[in-house]
Amino acid sequence: ETGVTQTPRHLVMGMTNKKSLKCEQHLGHNAMYWYKQSAKKPLELMFVYNFKEQTENNSVPSRFSPECPNSSHLFLHLHTLQPEDSALYLCASSQGGGVTEAFFGQGTRLTVV
Amino acid sequence: KQEVTQIPAALSVPEGENLVLNCSFTDSAIYNLQWFRQDPGKGLTSLLLIQSSQREQTSGRLNASLDKSSGRSTLYIAASQPGDSATYLCAVPSTGTASKLTFGTGTRLQVTL
């Protein structure tokens, strides 16, 4: 158990569906992140939240909508995705400021059909 | 823009061998460097974090070194075991934005019996 929990672990959705990914951290961290990992590509940062405020949006399409209601929870709302959005979505947290260790969840394997 | 390269992309060694994984980065003005392990389809497990003021960090059979001036880090694994088989990733904070991690594409390690 890493202290960062993601649900669900696997998700299959159609292109017209709406679904949400959830991330919860029990480490008392102030920063939370969404990363995307596609086959044979480096991890790509999608969003960063510091103290519930979004501080980074790495040119992510609007069909991905993050939400951070508090410092412990992070959601990624998915709507009208494309098959190329199929990937492993990883949530991470850190104390903040980027100068401390980042901890990752187990990821959600998303398949868009 | 920070870029991270890991060599080799894949490595297969017999059990018991000592091995070295390499990571290089283009911008030496980093706060720290982190090594992760990723098992297939799973999230990332933090192995070692080296602060920019440090030259190396050790954890059990793992030793990571950092040479900021040359933009290089190595992960040394002593007496490798089949359980060490995984993908190893290094990551550094992106230039100018400490909260963003830039990852290499990883080294896929297989330790055979």
Short mmCIF file of N, CA, C and O in Angstrom, two decimals, chain A residues 33-113:
data_model
loop_
_atom_site.label_atom_id
_atom_site.label_comp_id
_atom_site.label_asym_id
_atom_site.label_seq_id
_atom_site.Cartn_x
_atom_site.Cartn_y
_atom_site.Cartn_z
N TYR A 33 -1.32 15.09 -8.53
CA TYR A 33 -1.01 15.12 -9.96
C TYR A 33 -1.76 14.01 -10.70
O TYR A 33 -1.98 12.93 -10.15
N TRP A 34 -2.10 14.27 -11.95
CA TRP A 34 -2.52 13.22 -12.87
C TRP A 34 -1.47 13.08 -13.96
O TRP A 34 -1.05 14.08 -14.56
N TYR A 35 -1.06 11.82 -14.20
CA TYR A 35 -0.15 11.49 -15.28
C TYR A 35 -0.82 10.47 -16.21
O TYR A 35 -1.63 9.66 -15.77
N LYS A 36 -0.42 10.50 -17.48
CA LYS A 36 -0.89 9.52 -18.44
C LYS A 36 0.31 8.72 -18.92
O LYS A 36 1.37 9.29 -19.24
N GLN A 37 0.16 7.39 -18.97
CA GLN A 37 1.22 6.54 -19.48
C GLN A 37 0.69 5.70 -20.63
O GLN A 37 -0.10 4.78 -20.43
N SER A 38 1.12 6.04 -21.84
CA SER A 38 0.75 5.28 -23.03
C SER A 38 1.88 4.33 -23.36
O SER A 38 3.02 4.50 -22.94
N ALA A 39 1.54 3.31 -24.15
CA ALA A 39 2.53 2.29 -24.50
C ALA A 39 3.74 2.93 -25.19
O ALA A 39 3.59 3.75 -26.09
N LYS A 40 4.91 2.58 -24.69
CA LYS A 40 6.20 2.97 -25.29
C LYS A 40 6.42 4.47 -25.33
O LYS A 40 7.16 4.97 -26.17
N LYS A 41 5.76 5.21 -24.45
CA LYS A 41 5.99 6.65 -24.33
C LYS A 41 6.29 6.98 -22.87
O LYS A 41 5.81 6.29 -21.97
N PRO A 42 7.06 8.05 -22.64
CA PRO A 42 7.30 8.44 -21.24
C PRO A 42 6.01 8.89 -20.58
O PRO A 42 5.07 9.32 -21.25
N LEU A 43 6.00 8.83 -19.27
CA LEU A 43 4.85 9.38 -18.55
C LEU A 43 4.68 10.85 -18.90
O LEU A 43 5.66 11.61 -18.96
N GLU A 44 3.42 11.25 -19.10
CA GLU A 44 3.13 12.63 -19.44
C GLU A 44 2.31 13.25 -18.32
O GLU A 44 1.27 12.72 -17.95
N LEU A 45 2.79 14.38 -17.83
CA LEU A 45 2.02 15.10 -16.82
C LEU A 45 0.78 15.71 -17.47
O LEU A 45 0.86 16.31 -18.55
N MET A 46 -0.37 15.56 -16.80
CA MET A 46 -1.61 16.15 -17.30
C MET A 46 -2.00 17.39 -16.48
O MET A 46 -2.16 18.48 -17.02
N PHE A 47 -2.14 17.21 -15.18
CA PHE A 47 -2.59 18.30 -14.30
C PHE A 47 -1.83 18.27 -12.98
O PHE A 47 -1.42 17.21 -12.52
N VAL A 48 -1.69 19.47 -12.39
CA VAL A 48 -1.12 19.60 -11.06
C VAL A 48 -2.05 20.46 -10.22
O VAL A 48 -2.54 21.50 -10.69
N TYR A 49 -2.28 20.02 -8.98
CA TYR A 49 -3.02 20.81 -8.01
C TYR A 49 -2.15 21.03 -6.79
O TYR A 49 -1.54 20.10 -6.27
N ASN A 50 -2.09 22.27 -6.35
CA ASN A 50 -1.41 22.62 -5.10
C ASN A 50 -2.44 23.28 -4.19
O ASN A 50 -3.07 24.28 -4.58
N PHE A 51 -2.61 22.73 -3.00
CA PHE A 51 -3.59 23.27 -2.05
C PHE A 51 -4.95 23.47 -2.74
O PHE A 51 -5.58 24.54 -2.63
N LYS A 52 -5.40 22.47 -3.46
CA LYS A 52 -6.70 22.41 -4.15
C LYS A 52 -6.79 23.32 -5.37
O LYS A 52 -7.81 23.33 -6.05
N GLU A 53 -5.77 24.08 -5.67
CA GLU A 53 -5.80 24.97 -6.82
C GLU A 53 -5.01 24.36 -7.99
O GLU A 53 -3.88 23.89 -7.81
N GLN A 54 -5.60 24.42 -9.16
CA GLN A 54 -4.91 23.88 -10.33
C GLN A 54 -3.78 24.83 -10.73
O GLN A 54 -4.02 26.01 -10.98
N THR A 55 -2.57 24.30 -10.77
CA THR A 55 -1.41 25.13 -11.11
C THR A 55 -0.79 24.74 -12.44
O THR A 55 0.05 25.47 -12.97
N GLU A 56 -1.16 23.59 -12.98
CA GLU A 56 -0.63 23.17 -14.27
C GLU A 56 -1.72 22.45 -15.06
O GLU A 56 -2.45 21.63 -14.52
N ASN A 57 -1.84 22.82 -16.32
CA ASN A 57 -2.66 22.08 -17.27
C ASN A 57 -1.79 21.93 -18.50
O ASN A 57 -1.52 22.90 -19.21
N ASN A 58 -1.34 20.72 -18.72
CA ASN A 58 -0.34 20.50 -19.76
C ASN A 58 -0.99 20.32 -21.13
O ASN A 58 -0.79 19.31 -21.79
N SER A 59 -1.79 21.32 -21.52
CA SER A 59 -2.46 21.30 -22.83
C SER A 59 -3.30 20.04 -23.03
O SER A 59 -3.26 19.40 -24.08
N VAL A 60 -4.03 19.70 -21.99
CA VAL A 60 -4.86 18.49 -22.03
C VAL A 60 -6.21 18.82 -22.67
O VAL A 60 -6.82 19.85 -22.34
N PRO A 61 -6.72 17.96 -23.56
CA PRO A 61 -8.03 18.22 -24.19
C PRO A 61 -9.14 18.33 -23.15
O PRO A 61 -9.08 17.70 -22.09
N SER A 62 -10.16 19.11 -23.48
CA SER A 62 -11.23 19.39 -22.52
C SER A 62 -12.09 18.17 -22.20
O SER A 62 -12.89 18.22 -21.27
N ARG A 63 -11.95 17.09 -22.95
CA ARG A 63 -12.69 15.87 -22.62
C ARG A 63 -12.17 15.24 -21.32
O ARG A 63 -12.79 14.33 -20.78
N PHE A 64 -11.04 15.74 -20.83
CA PHE A 64 -10.53 15.36 -19.51
C PHE A 64 -10.74 16.56 -18.58
O PHE A 64 -10.21 17.65 -18.85
N SER A 65 -11.47 16.36 -17.50
CA SER A 65 -11.79 17.47 -16.61
C SER A 65 -11.42 17.08 -15.18
O SER A 65 -12.04 16.19 -14.60
N PRO A 66 -10.40 17.71 -14.60
CA PRO A 66 -10.01 17.35 -13.23
C PRO A 66 -10.83 18.10 -12.21
O PRO A 66 -11.40 19.16 -12.48
N GLU A 67 -10.87 17.52 -11.01
CA GLU A 67 -11.53 18.18 -9.89
C GLU A 67 -10.78 17.82 -8.62
O GLU A 67 -10.43 16.66 -8.41
N CYS A 68 -10.54 18.82 -7.79
CA CYS A 68 -9.81 18.59 -6.53
C CYS A 68 -10.59 19.25 -5.40
O CYS A 68 -10.36 20.42 -5.09
N PRO A 69 -11.53 18.54 -4.77
CA PRO A 69 -12.38 19.14 -3.74
C PRO A 69 -11.62 19.46 -2.45
O PRO A 69 -12.02 20.36 -1.71
N ASN A 70 -10.56 18.72 -2.18
CA ASN A 70 -9.71 18.98 -1.01
C ASN A 70 -8.33 18.40 -1.28
O ASN A 70 -8.12 17.72 -2.28
N SER A 71 -7.41 18.64 -0.37
CA SER A 71 -6.02 18.23 -0.62
C SER A 71 -5.83 16.73 -0.65
O SER A 71 -4.78 16.25 -1.08
N SER A 72 -6.82 15.96 -0.21
CA SER A 72 -6.68 14.51 -0.14
C SER A 72 -7.32 13.77 -1.30
O SER A 72 -7.07 12.59 -1.48
N HIS A 73 -8.16 14.46 -2.07
CA HIS A 73 -8.91 13.79 -3.12
C HIS A 73 -8.73 14.50 -4.46
O HIS A 73 -8.73 15.73 -4.53
N LEU A 74 -8.63 13.68 -5.48
CA LEU A 74 -8.48 14.19 -6.84
C LEU A 74 -9.29 13.30 -7.76
O LEU A 74 -9.25 12.08 -7.65
N PHE A 75 -10.04 13.93 -8.66
CA PHE A 75 -10.85 13.19 -9.62
C PHE A 75 -10.43 13.58 -11.03
O PHE A 75 -9.91 14.68 -11.27
N LEU A 76 -10.68 12.67 -11.95
CA LEU A 76 -10.52 12.97 -13.37
C LEU A 76 -11.80 12.52 -14.06
O LEU A 76 -12.08 11.33 -14.15
N HIS A 77 -12.59 13.51 -14.50
CA HIS A 77 -13.85 13.22 -15.17
C HIS A 77 -13.60 13.06 -16.66
O HIS A 77 -12.90 13.88 -17.27
N LEU A 78 -14.19 12.00 -17.21
CA LEU A 78 -13.94 11.62 -18.60
C LEU A 78 -15.23 11.70 -19.39
O LEU A 78 -16.28 11.21 -18.95
N HIS A 79 -15.15 12.30 -20.58
CA HIS A 79 -16.37 12.48 -21.38
C HIS A 79 -16.01 12.48 -22.86
O HIS A 79 -15.11 13.21 -23.26
N THR A 80 -16.73 11.67 -23.63
CA THR A 80 -16.53 11.55 -25.08
C THR A 80 -15.06 11.32 -25.43
O THR A 80 -14.46 12.07 -26.22
N LEU A 81 -14.48 10.30 -24.83
CA LEU A 81 -13.08 9.99 -25.10
C LEU A 81 -12.91 9.30 -26.44
O LEU A 81 -13.88 8.80 -27.04
N GLN A 82 -11.67 9.24 -26.89
CA GLN A 82 -11.30 8.59 -28.14
C GLN A 82 -10.51 7.33 -27.84
O GLN A 82 -9.89 7.22 -26.77
N PRO A 83 -10.48 6.38 -28.77
CA PRO A 83 -9.69 5.15 -28.52
C PRO A 83 -8.23 5.44 -28.18
O PRO A 83 -7.63 4.71 -27.38
N GLU A 84 -7.65 6.50 -28.74
CA GLU A 84 -6.25 6.82 -28.45
C GLU A 84 -6.04 7.33 -27.03
O GLU A 84 -4.90 7.52 -26.59
N ASP A 85 -7.13 7.55 -26.30
CA ASP A 85 -7.01 7.94 -24.89
C ASP A 85 -6.82 6.72 -23.99
O ASP A 85 -6.60 6.87 -22.78
N SER A 86 -6.91 5.54 -24.56
CA SER A 86 -6.67 4.33 -23.78
C SER A 86 -5.23 4.35 -23.27
O SER A 86 -4.29 4.55 -24.05
N ALA A 87 -5.07 4.17 -21.97
CA ALA A 87 -3.75 4.28 -21.35
C ALA A 87 -3.86 3.93 -19.87
O ALA A 87 -4.95 3.64 -19.37
N LEU A 88 -2.73 3.96 -19.20
CA LEU A 88 -2.70 3.83 -17.74
C LEU A 88 -2.66 5.24 -17.16
O LEU A 88 -1.77 6.02 -17.50
N TYR A 89 -3.62 5.57 -16.33
CA TYR A 89 -3.69 6.90 -15.72
C TYR A 89 -3.23 6.79 -14.28
O TYR A 89 -3.79 6.02 -13.49
N LEU A 90 -2.21 7.56 -13.97
CA LEU A 90 -1.57 7.48 -12.67
C LEU A 90 -1.76 8.78 -11.89
O LEU A 90 -1.60 9.87 -12.43
N CYS A 91 -2.09 8.61 -10.64
CA CYS A 91 -2.21 9.74 -9.72
C CYS A 91 -0.98 9.74 -8.82
O CYS A 91 -0.44 8.67 -8.48
N ALA A 92 -0.52 10.90 -8.45
CA ALA A 92 0.63 11.03 -7.56
C ALA A 92 0.39 12.16 -6.58
O ALA A 92 -0.43 13.06 -6.82
N SER A 93 1.12 12.13 -5.48
CA SER A 93 1.08 13.24 -4.54
C SER A 93 2.49 13.52 -4.02
O SER A 93 3.37 12.66 -4.08
N SER A 94 2.68 14.73 -3.56
CA SER A 94 3.94 15.11 -2.93
C SER A 94 3.66 16.20 -1.91
O SER A 94 2.57 16.78 -1.90
N GLN A 95 4.65 16.47 -1.08
CA GLN A 95 4.45 17.48 -0.05
C GLN A 95 4.17 18.84 -0.68
O GLN A 95 3.44 19.65 -0.14
N GLY A 96 4.76 19.09 -1.86
CA GLY A 96 4.53 20.35 -2.54
C GLY A 96 5.83 21.01 -2.90
O GLY A 96 6.87 20.73 -2.30
N GLY A 97 5.81 21.85 -3.91
CA GLY A 97 6.99 22.58 -4.32
C GLY A 97 7.96 21.78 -5.15
O GLY A 97 8.95 22.31 -5.62
N GLY A 98 7.69 20.51 -5.33
CA GLY A 98 8.53 19.67 -6.18
C GLY A 98 9.86 19.30 -5.59
O GLY A 98 10.68 18.64 -6.25
N VAL A 99 10.15 19.69 -4.37
CA VAL A 99 11.46 19.38 -3.82
C VAL A 99 11.45 18.17 -2.91
O VAL A 99 12.42 17.88 -2.25
N THR A 100 10.33 17.49 -2.87
CA THR A 100 10.25 16.28 -2.07
C THR A 100 9.75 15.13 -2.91
O THR A 100 9.32 15.28 -4.04
N GLU A 101 9.79 13.98 -2.31
CA GLU A 101 9.51 12.73 -3.00
C GLU A 101 8.06 12.64 -3.46
O GLU A 101 7.14 13.01 -2.75
N ALA A 102 7.86 12.12 -4.68
CA ALA A 102 6.52 11.91 -5.22
C ALA A 102 6.13 10.46 -5.02
O ALA A 102 6.94 9.55 -5.21
N PHE A 103 4.87 10.25 -4.63
CA PHE A 103 4.35 8.91 -4.41
C PHE A 103 3.19 8.68 -5.37
O PHE A 103 2.33 9.55 -5.52
N PHE A 104 3.19 7.50 -5.97
CA PHE A 104 2.20 7.18 -7.00
C PHE A 104 1.21 6.12 -6.53
O PHE A 104 1.54 5.25 -5.72
N GLY A 105 0.01 6.19 -7.09
CA GLY A 105 -0.97 5.14 -6.92
C GLY A 105 -0.72 4.01 -7.90
O GLY A 105 0.23 4.05 -8.70
N GLN A 106 -1.56 2.98 -7.86
CA GLN A 106 -1.41 1.81 -8.71
C GLN A 106 -1.95 2.03 -10.12
O GLN A 106 -1.73 1.21 -11.00
N GLY A 107 -2.64 3.12 -10.32
CA GLY A 107 -3.10 3.43 -11.66
C GLY A 107 -4.46 2.87 -12.00
O GLY A 107 -4.93 1.91 -11.38
N THR A 108 -5.10 3.48 -12.99
CA THR A 108 -6.33 2.97 -13.59
C THR A 108 -6.02 2.65 -15.04
O THR A 108 -5.60 3.54 -15.80
N ARG A 109 -6.22 1.40 -15.42
CA ARG A 109 -6.05 1.00 -16.82
C ARG A 109 -7.34 1.29 -17.56
O ARG A 109 -8.35 0.65 -17.29
N LEU A 110 -7.32 2.28 -18.43
CA LEU A 110 -8.50 2.72 -19.16
C LEU A 110 -8.46 2.21 -20.59
O LEU A 110 -7.46 2.38 -21.29
N THR A 111 -9.56 1.60 -21.01
CA THR A 111 -9.71 1.17 -22.39
C THR A 111 -10.96 1.83 -22.96
O THR A 111 -12.05 1.68 -22.39
N VAL A 112 -10.79 2.57 -24.03
CA VAL A 112 -11.92 3.24 -24.70
C VAL A 112 -12.26 2.43 -25.96
O VAL A 112 -11.40 2.23 -26.82
N VAL A 113 -13.51 2.01 -26.03
CA VAL A 113 -13.92 1.17 -27.18
C VAL A 113 -14.94 1.89 -28.04
O VAL A 113 -15.55 2.88 -27.62
#
